[in-house]
Amino acid sequence: MSNILTWYGHATLGLKTGDFSLLIDPFFSGNPASPVRADDVAADFILITHGHGDHVGDSVAIAKRSRATVIANFEICNWLSKQGVEKTHGQHLGGGFMHSFGYLKLTLALHGSSMPDGSYGGNPAGFLLTTNDARKIYFAGDTGLFGDMKLIGEEGLDLAVIPIGDNFTMGPDDALRAVKFLTPKVVIPIHFGTWGLIEQNAAEWAARVEEEAGAKVVVLQSGQTWTLA
Ligand code: NI
Ligand code: MN
């Protein structure tokens, strides 16, 4: 089986793992970096890290149209149910579940999580996915640096997808420190360049990380795919 990742700009990702299509934080409408429209994507599962509008994004519309199961914290799942999303699976920090596409655990994230309409969105999260071919992928979500990234790194990461944009999340310096804690084989930076406020030089950051942390950095262009070997 294969694991193919697509970056749609900002924090929006697609993952084709084996026969399953996952969307993570599907923010297409209003995302200036997205190369596709929400109407043109579908998924079996939608994973949402936290309640902010640039992460919940088009989840409701895509879930209804493609009958996807949405996985998020319990509070976000309740909110989605009220919007008419039929299939949700609530989890919470530290808890894992064996889904059809792999074992998914919710991890700590230092951030906020209010919903687009201001209602309570529970705690923000990251995702640690163990695929059915035993690959470990960490999606940090929106987060500041935290020391327990070391514990996540102990799991042995094939890939870490982390924010580097600064202002709302880790910036380049803290993201470099995060890579040292996480010790992944490969790092993909996201949550930068969408707007001027989070503009970063990803190529420069990649060179620093490869030099100082010894991880391979893959800088994707929006719409580009990358296959986990
Ligand atoms: Ni956020
Ligand atoms: Mn965000």
PDB file of C-alpha atoms and ligand atoms in Angstrom:
ATOM      1  CA  MET A   1       0.000   0.000   0.000  1.00  0.00           C
ATOM      2  CA  SER A   2       1.039   3.610  -0.350  1.00  0.00           C
ATOM      3  CA  ASN A   3       0.681   6.860   1.557  1.00  0.00           C
ATOM      4  CA  ILE A   4       0.313   9.939  -0.623  1.00  0.00           C
ATOM      5  CA  LEU A   5       0.082  13.373   0.940  1.00  0.00           C
ATOM      6  CA  THR A   6      -1.252  16.499  -0.797  1.00  0.00           C
ATOM      7  CA  TRP A   7      -0.892  20.012   0.569  1.00  0.00           C
ATOM      8  CA  TYR A   8      -3.729  22.384  -0.416  1.00  0.00           C
ATOM      9  CA  GLY A   9      -2.114  25.423   1.158  1.00  0.00           C
ATOM     10  CA  HIS A  10      -2.412  26.705   4.749  1.00  0.00           C
ATOM     11  CA  ALA A  11      -3.111  23.695   7.025  1.00  0.00           C
ATOM     12  CA  THR A  12      -5.233  21.752   4.552  1.00  0.00           C
ATOM     13  CA  LEU A  13      -3.965  18.299   3.676  1.00  0.00           C
ATOM     14  CA  GLY A  14      -5.165  15.254   1.818  1.00  0.00           C
ATOM     15  CA  LEU A  15      -3.838  11.805   2.654  1.00  0.00           C
ATOM     16  CA  LYS A  16      -4.497   8.752   0.562  1.00  0.00           C
ATOM     17  CA  THR A  17      -3.507   5.837   2.792  1.00  0.00           C
ATOM     18  CA  GLY A  18      -4.141   2.486   1.178  1.00  0.00           C
ATOM     19  CA  ASP A  19      -7.719   2.577  -0.127  1.00  0.00           C
ATOM     20  CA  PHE A  20      -8.821   5.428   2.157  1.00  0.00           C
ATOM     21  CA  SER A  21      -9.003   9.156   1.405  1.00  0.00           C
ATOM     22  CA  LEU A  22      -8.554  11.480   4.339  1.00  0.00           C
ATOM     23  CA  LEU A  23      -8.830  15.257   4.470  1.00  0.00           C
ATOM     24  CA  ILE A  24      -7.241  17.123   7.355  1.00  0.00           C
ATOM     25  CA  ASP A  25      -8.492  20.610   8.266  1.00  0.00           C
ATOM     26  CA  PRO A  26     -10.262  21.085   4.898  1.00  0.00           C
ATOM     27  CA  PHE A  27     -10.192  24.858   4.412  1.00  0.00           C
ATOM     28  CA  PHE A  28     -10.796  25.614   0.731  1.00  0.00           C
ATOM     29  CA  SER A  29     -13.406  28.431   0.558  1.00  0.00           C
ATOM     30  CA  GLY A  30     -11.648  31.659   1.486  1.00  0.00           C
ATOM     31  CA  ASN A  31      -8.217  30.022   1.502  1.00  0.00           C
ATOM     32  CA  PRO A  32      -6.164  32.175  -0.880  1.00  0.00           C
ATOM     33  CA  ALA A  33      -3.564  29.408  -1.186  1.00  0.00           C
ATOM     34  CA  SER A  34      -5.952  26.623  -2.206  1.00  0.00           C
ATOM     35  CA  PRO A  35      -5.628  25.433  -5.815  1.00  0.00           C
ATOM     36  CA  VAL A  36      -9.004  23.624  -5.730  1.00  0.00           C
ATOM     37  CA  ARG A  37     -12.587  24.340  -4.704  1.00  0.00           C
ATOM     38  CA  ALA A  38     -14.400  22.581  -1.867  1.00  0.00           C
ATOM     39  CA  ASP A  39     -16.918  21.248  -4.413  1.00  0.00           C
ATOM     40  CA  ASP A  40     -14.148  19.345  -6.184  1.00  0.00           C
ATOM     41  CA  VAL A  41     -12.853  17.300  -3.257  1.00  0.00           C
ATOM     42  CA  ALA A  42     -14.246  14.271  -1.495  1.00  0.00           C
ATOM     43  CA  ALA A  43     -13.115  12.092   1.380  1.00  0.00           C
ATOM     44  CA  ASP A  44     -13.914   8.962   3.343  1.00  0.00           C
ATOM     45  CA  PHE A  45     -12.744  10.639   6.558  1.00  0.00           C
ATOM     46  CA  ILE A  46     -12.275  14.256   7.617  1.00  0.00           C
ATOM     47  CA  LEU A  47      -9.969  14.996  10.529  1.00  0.00           C
ATOM     48  CA  ILE A  48     -10.266  18.358  12.302  1.00  0.00           C
ATOM     49  CA  THR A  49      -7.560  19.498  14.723  1.00  0.00           C
ATOM     50  CA  HIS A  50      -9.487  22.385  16.331  1.00  0.00           C
ATOM     51  CA  GLY A  51     -12.479  24.673  16.001  1.00  0.00           C
ATOM     52  CA  HIS A  52     -11.009  27.708  14.244  1.00  0.00           C
ATOM     53  CA  GLY A  53     -12.502  28.685  10.906  1.00  0.00           C
ATOM     54  CA  ASP A  54      -9.289  28.097   8.955  1.00  0.00           C
ATOM     55  CA  HIS A  55      -9.396  24.433  10.099  1.00  0.00           C
ATOM     56  CA  VAL A  56     -13.095  23.515  10.301  1.00  0.00           C
ATOM     57  CA  GLY A  57     -13.299  25.215   6.907  1.00  0.00           C
ATOM     58  CA  ASP A  58     -15.591  23.369   4.492  1.00  0.00           C
ATOM     59  CA  SER A  59     -15.917  20.267   6.691  1.00  0.00           C
ATOM     60  CA  VAL A  60     -19.702  20.412   6.971  1.00  0.00           C
ATOM     61  CA  ALA A  61     -20.349  20.745   3.222  1.00  0.00           C
ATOM     62  CA  ILE A  62     -17.785  18.113   2.235  1.00  0.00           C
ATOM     63  CA  ALA A  63     -18.927  15.662   4.921  1.00  0.00           C
ATOM     64  CA  LYS A  64     -22.565  15.991   3.823  1.00  0.00           C
ATOM     65  CA  ARG A  65     -21.783  15.634   0.125  1.00  0.00           C
ATOM     66  CA  SER A  66     -19.312  12.765   0.377  1.00  0.00           C
ATOM     67  CA  ARG A  67     -20.843  11.123   3.463  1.00  0.00           C
ATOM     68  CA  ALA A  68     -17.486  11.234   5.185  1.00  0.00           C
ATOM     69  CA  THR A  69     -16.975  10.385   8.826  1.00  0.00           C
ATOM     70  CA  VAL A  70     -15.559  13.353  10.700  1.00  0.00           C
ATOM     71  CA  ILE A  71     -13.043  12.690  13.464  1.00  0.00           C
ATOM     72  CA  ALA A  72     -12.337  15.435  15.983  1.00  0.00           C
ATOM     73  CA  ASN A  73     -12.634  16.120  19.672  1.00  0.00           C
ATOM     74  CA  PHE A  74     -15.992  15.412  21.297  1.00  0.00           C
ATOM     75  CA  GLU A  75     -17.109  19.076  21.407  1.00  0.00           C
ATOM     76  CA  ILE A  76     -16.405  19.673  17.715  1.00  0.00           C
ATOM     77  CA  CYS A  77     -18.269  16.456  16.861  1.00  0.00           C
ATOM     78  CA  ASN A  78     -21.312  17.656  18.817  1.00  0.00           C
ATOM     79  CA  TRP A  79     -21.203  20.973  16.944  1.00  0.00           C
ATOM     80  CA  LEU A  80     -20.952  19.181  13.593  1.00  0.00           C
ATOM     81  CA  SER A  81     -23.925  16.971  14.465  1.00  0.00           C
ATOM     82  CA  LYS A  82     -25.984  20.114  15.069  1.00  0.00           C
ATOM     83  CA  GLN A  83     -24.982  21.303  11.568  1.00  0.00           C
ATOM     84  CA  GLY A  84     -26.411  18.087  10.157  1.00  0.00           C
ATOM     85  CA  VAL A  85     -23.238  16.034   9.745  1.00  0.00           C
ATOM     86  CA  GLU A  86     -24.381  12.432  10.104  1.00  0.00           C
ATOM     87  CA  LYS A  87     -21.224  10.513  10.845  1.00  0.00           C
ATOM     88  CA  THR A  88     -18.816  11.713  13.494  1.00  0.00           C
ATOM     89  CA  HIS A  89     -16.329   9.980  15.740  1.00  0.00           C
ATOM     90  CA  GLY A  90     -15.325  11.898  18.852  1.00  0.00           C
ATOM     91  CA  GLN A  91     -12.008  11.249  20.559  1.00  0.00           C
ATOM     92  CA  HIS A  92      -9.944  13.202  23.030  1.00  0.00           C
ATOM     93  CA  LEU A  93      -6.380  14.043  23.923  1.00  0.00           C
ATOM     94  CA  GLY A  94      -4.275  10.960  24.538  1.00  0.00           C
ATOM     95  CA  GLY A  95      -6.975   8.648  23.244  1.00  0.00           C
ATOM     96  CA  GLY A  96      -6.445   6.458  20.214  1.00  0.00           C
ATOM     97  CA  PHE A  97      -8.827   4.360  18.138  1.00  0.00           C
ATOM     98  CA  MET A  98      -8.292   1.707  15.482  1.00  0.00           C
ATOM     99  CA  HIS A  99     -10.151   3.113  12.473  1.00  0.00           C
ATOM    100  CA  SER A 100     -10.311   1.298   9.141  1.00  0.00           C
ATOM    101  CA  PHE A 101      -7.464   3.498   7.810  1.00  0.00           C
ATOM    102  CA  GLY A 102      -5.162   3.062  10.814  1.00  0.00           C
ATOM    103  CA  TYR A 103      -4.730   3.838  14.493  1.00  0.00           C
ATOM    104  CA  LEU A 104      -5.366   7.492  15.234  1.00  0.00           C
ATOM    105  CA  LYS A 105      -4.400   9.160  18.489  1.00  0.00           C
ATOM    106  CA  LEU A 106      -5.174  12.732  19.512  1.00  0.00           C
ATOM    107  CA  THR A 107      -2.166  14.613  20.817  1.00  0.00           C
ATOM    108  CA  LEU A 108      -1.651  17.779  22.847  1.00  0.00           C
ATOM    109  CA  ALA A 109      -1.603  21.118  21.042  1.00  0.00           C
ATOM    110  CA  LEU A 110      -1.030  24.518  22.644  1.00  0.00           C
ATOM    111  CA  HIS A 111      -3.607  26.714  20.978  1.00  0.00           C
ATOM    112  CA  GLY A 112      -7.304  27.738  21.118  1.00  0.00           C
ATOM    113  CA  SER A 113     -10.361  25.997  19.673  1.00  0.00           C
ATOM    114  CA  SER A 114     -13.503  28.171  19.615  1.00  0.00           C
ATOM    115  CA  MET A 115     -15.891  27.309  16.770  1.00  0.00           C
ATOM    116  CA  PRO A 116     -16.598  29.732  13.880  1.00  0.00           C
ATOM    117  CA  ASP A 117     -19.892  30.786  15.570  1.00  0.00           C
ATOM    118  CA  GLY A 118     -18.129  31.365  18.895  1.00  0.00           C
ATOM    119  CA  SER A 119     -19.333  28.210  20.628  1.00  0.00           C
ATOM    120  CA  TYR A 120     -17.013  26.059  22.701  1.00  0.00           C
ATOM    121  CA  GLY A 121     -14.695  23.851  20.658  1.00  0.00           C
ATOM    122  CA  GLY A 122     -12.997  21.809  23.368  1.00  0.00           C
ATOM    123  CA  ASN A 123      -9.235  21.459  23.428  1.00  0.00           C
ATOM    124  CA  PRO A 124      -7.123  21.817  20.296  1.00  0.00           C
ATOM    125  CA  ALA A 125      -5.325  18.681  19.162  1.00  0.00           C
ATOM    126  CA  GLY A 126      -2.761  17.183  16.880  1.00  0.00           C
ATOM    127  CA  PHE A 127      -3.013  13.731  15.306  1.00  0.00           C
ATOM    128  CA  LEU A 128      -0.634  10.809  15.473  1.00  0.00           C
ATOM    129  CA  LEU A 129      -1.541   8.292  12.784  1.00  0.00           C
ATOM    130  CA  THR A 130      -0.162   4.782  12.545  1.00  0.00           C
ATOM    131  CA  THR A 131      -1.113   3.645   9.062  1.00  0.00           C
ATOM    132  CA  ASN A 132      -2.088   0.086   8.199  1.00  0.00           C
ATOM    133  CA  ASP A 133       1.422  -0.398   6.810  1.00  0.00           C
ATOM    134  CA  ALA A 134       2.886   0.743  10.152  1.00  0.00           C
ATOM    135  CA  ARG A 135       4.030   4.217   9.106  1.00  0.00           C
ATOM    136  CA  LYS A 136       3.852   6.904  11.792  1.00  0.00           C
ATOM    137  CA  ILE A 137       2.715  10.338  10.729  1.00  0.00           C
ATOM    138  CA  TYR A 138       2.376  13.252  13.154  1.00  0.00           C
ATOM    139  CA  PHE A 139       0.140  16.184  12.252  1.00  0.00           C
ATOM    140  CA  ALA A 140       0.919  18.799  14.889  1.00  0.00           C
ATOM    141  CA  GLY A 141      -2.094  21.036  14.198  1.00  0.00           C
ATOM    142  CA  ASP A 142      -1.854  24.657  15.268  1.00  0.00           C
ATOM    143  CA  THR A 143       0.464  24.677  18.250  1.00  0.00           C
ATOM    144  CA  GLY A 144       3.238  26.403  20.069  1.00  0.00           C
ATOM    145  CA  LEU A 145       6.348  24.485  21.015  1.00  0.00           C
ATOM    146  CA  PHE A 146       5.956  22.094  23.960  1.00  0.00           C
ATOM    147  CA  GLY A 147       8.448  19.780  25.634  1.00  0.00           C
ATOM    148  CA  ASP A 148       6.211  16.728  25.401  1.00  0.00           C
ATOM    149  CA  MET A 149       6.900  16.656  21.680  1.00  0.00           C
ATOM    150  CA  LYS A 150       9.785  14.497  22.918  1.00  0.00           C
ATOM    151  CA  LEU A 151       7.249  11.859  23.973  1.00  0.00           C
ATOM    152  CA  ILE A 152       5.652  11.957  20.532  1.00  0.00           C
ATOM    153  CA  GLY A 153       9.108  11.630  18.987  1.00  0.00           C
ATOM    154  CA  GLU A 154       9.703   8.469  21.030  1.00  0.00           C
ATOM    155  CA  GLU A 155       7.061   6.785  18.890  1.00  0.00           C
ATOM    156  CA  GLY A 156       9.473   6.880  15.930  1.00  0.00           C
ATOM    157  CA  LEU A 157       8.066   9.240  13.318  1.00  0.00           C
ATOM    158  CA  ASP A 158       8.359   8.669   9.599  1.00  0.00           C
ATOM    159  CA  LEU A 159       6.848  12.087   8.911  1.00  0.00           C
ATOM    160  CA  ALA A 160       6.002  15.194  10.935  1.00  0.00           C
ATOM    161  CA  VAL A 161       3.779  17.934   9.481  1.00  0.00           C
ATOM    162  CA  ILE A 162       4.263  21.075  11.549  1.00  0.00           C
ATOM    163  CA  PRO A 163       3.362  24.777  11.446  1.00  0.00           C
ATOM    164  CA  ILE A 164       6.138  27.332  10.925  1.00  0.00           C
ATOM    165  CA  GLY A 165       4.151  30.517  10.215  1.00  0.00           C
ATOM    166  CA  ASP A 166       4.636  32.260  13.588  1.00  0.00           C
ATOM    167  CA  ASN A 167       2.104  34.704  15.085  1.00  0.00           C
ATOM    168  CA  PHE A 168      -0.621  32.034  15.620  1.00  0.00           C
ATOM    169  CA  THR A 169       1.661  28.987  15.941  1.00  0.00           C
ATOM    170  CA  MET A 170       5.307  28.062  16.226  1.00  0.00           C
ATOM    171  CA  GLY A 171       7.563  30.219  14.100  1.00  0.00           C
ATOM    172  CA  PRO A 172      10.701  29.036  12.357  1.00  0.00           C
ATOM    173  CA  ASP A 173      12.955  29.038  15.445  1.00  0.00           C
ATOM    174  CA  ASP A 174      10.575  27.080  17.668  1.00  0.00           C
ATOM    175  CA  ALA A 175       9.670  24.783  14.779  1.00  0.00           C
ATOM    176  CA  LEU A 176      13.361  23.938  14.454  1.00  0.00           C
ATOM    177  CA  ARG A 177      13.434  23.098  18.182  1.00  0.00           C
ATOM    178  CA  ALA A 178      10.285  20.999  17.650  1.00  0.00           C
ATOM    179  CA  VAL A 179      12.057  18.954  14.981  1.00  0.00           C
ATOM    180  CA  LYS A 180      14.857  18.241  17.466  1.00  0.00           C
ATOM    181  CA  PHE A 181      12.256  16.910  19.941  1.00  0.00           C
ATOM    182  CA  LEU A 182      10.296  14.962  17.340  1.00  0.00           C
ATOM    183  CA  THR A 183      13.264  13.488  15.441  1.00  0.00           C
ATOM    184  CA  PRO A 184      11.175  12.547  12.387  1.00  0.00           C
ATOM    185  CA  LYS A 185      12.747  11.149   9.243  1.00  0.00           C
ATOM    186  CA  VAL A 186      10.962  13.766   7.145  1.00  0.00           C
ATOM    187  CA  VAL A 187       9.378  17.129   7.998  1.00  0.00           C
ATOM    188  CA  ILE A 188       6.820  19.053   5.971  1.00  0.00           C
ATOM    189  CA  PRO A 189       6.165  22.673   7.006  1.00  0.00           C
ATOM    190  CA  ILE A 190       2.639  24.126   6.759  1.00  0.00           C
ATOM    191  CA  HIS A 191       0.535  27.041   8.106  1.00  0.00           C
ATOM    192  CA  PHE A 192       2.718  29.681   6.455  1.00  0.00           C
ATOM    193  CA  GLY A 193       2.467  31.943   3.419  1.00  0.00           C
ATOM    194  CA  THR A 194      -1.341  31.981   3.315  1.00  0.00           C
ATOM    195  CA  TRP A 195      -1.418  35.639   4.289  1.00  0.00           C
ATOM    196  CA  GLY A 196       1.309  38.255   4.802  1.00  0.00           C
ATOM    197  CA  LEU A 197       1.011  37.852   8.578  1.00  0.00           C
ATOM    198  CA  ILE A 198       2.436  34.326   8.422  1.00  0.00           C
ATOM    199  CA  GLU A 199       4.826  34.746   5.486  1.00  0.00           C
ATOM    200  CA  GLN A 200       8.021  32.712   5.964  1.00  0.00           C
ATOM    201  CA  ASN A 201      11.005  31.657   3.890  1.00  0.00           C
ATOM    202  CA  ALA A 202      10.469  27.896   3.919  1.00  0.00           C
ATOM    203  CA  ALA A 203      13.545  27.119   1.804  1.00  0.00           C
ATOM    204  CA  GLU A 204      15.766  28.944   4.275  1.00  0.00           C
ATOM    205  CA  TRP A 205      14.089  27.136   7.176  1.00  0.00           C
ATOM    206  CA  ALA A 206      14.540  23.801   5.432  1.00  0.00           C
ATOM    207  CA  ALA A 207      18.273  24.399   5.043  1.00  0.00           C
ATOM    208  CA  ARG A 208      18.616  25.255   8.757  1.00  0.00           C
ATOM    209  CA  VAL A 209      16.665  22.176   9.840  1.00  0.00           C
ATOM    210  CA  GLU A 210      18.656  19.832   7.631  1.00  0.00           C
ATOM    211  CA  GLU A 211      21.888  21.356   8.948  1.00  0.00           C
ATOM    212  CA  GLU A 212      20.998  21.567  12.650  1.00  0.00           C
ATOM    213  CA  ALA A 213      18.422  18.814  13.232  1.00  0.00           C
ATOM    214  CA  GLY A 214      19.401  16.250  10.619  1.00  0.00           C
ATOM    215  CA  ALA A 215      15.865  15.686   9.342  1.00  0.00           C
ATOM    216  CA  LYS A 216      14.971  15.779   5.664  1.00  0.00           C
ATOM    217  CA  VAL A 217      12.636  18.674   4.902  1.00  0.00           C
ATOM    218  CA  VAL A 218      10.169  18.540   2.041  1.00  0.00           C
ATOM    219  CA  VAL A 219       8.768  21.954   1.119  1.00  0.00           C
ATOM    220  CA  LEU A 220       5.631  21.425  -0.931  1.00  0.00           C
ATOM    221  CA  GLN A 221       3.972  23.926  -3.227  1.00  0.00           C
ATOM    222  CA  SER A 222       0.223  24.233  -2.794  1.00  0.00           C
ATOM    223  CA  GLY A 223      -1.432  21.425  -4.736  1.00  0.00           C
ATOM    224  CA  GLN A 224       1.717  19.323  -4.795  1.00  0.00           C
ATOM    225  CA  THR A 225       1.732  15.689  -3.636  1.00  0.00           C
ATOM    226  CA  TRP A 226       4.430  13.701  -1.888  1.00  0.00           C
ATOM    227  CA  THR A 227       4.642   9.966  -1.411  1.00  0.00           C
ATOM    228  CA  LEU A 228       5.909   8.481   1.834  1.00  0.00           C
ATOM    229  CA  ALA A 229       8.466   5.914   0.678  1.00  0.00           C
TER     230      ALA A 229
HETATM  231 NI    NI B   1      -6.069  27.948  14.944  1.00  0.00          NI
HETATM  232 MN    MN B   2      -4.825  28.099  12.006  1.00  0.00          MN
END
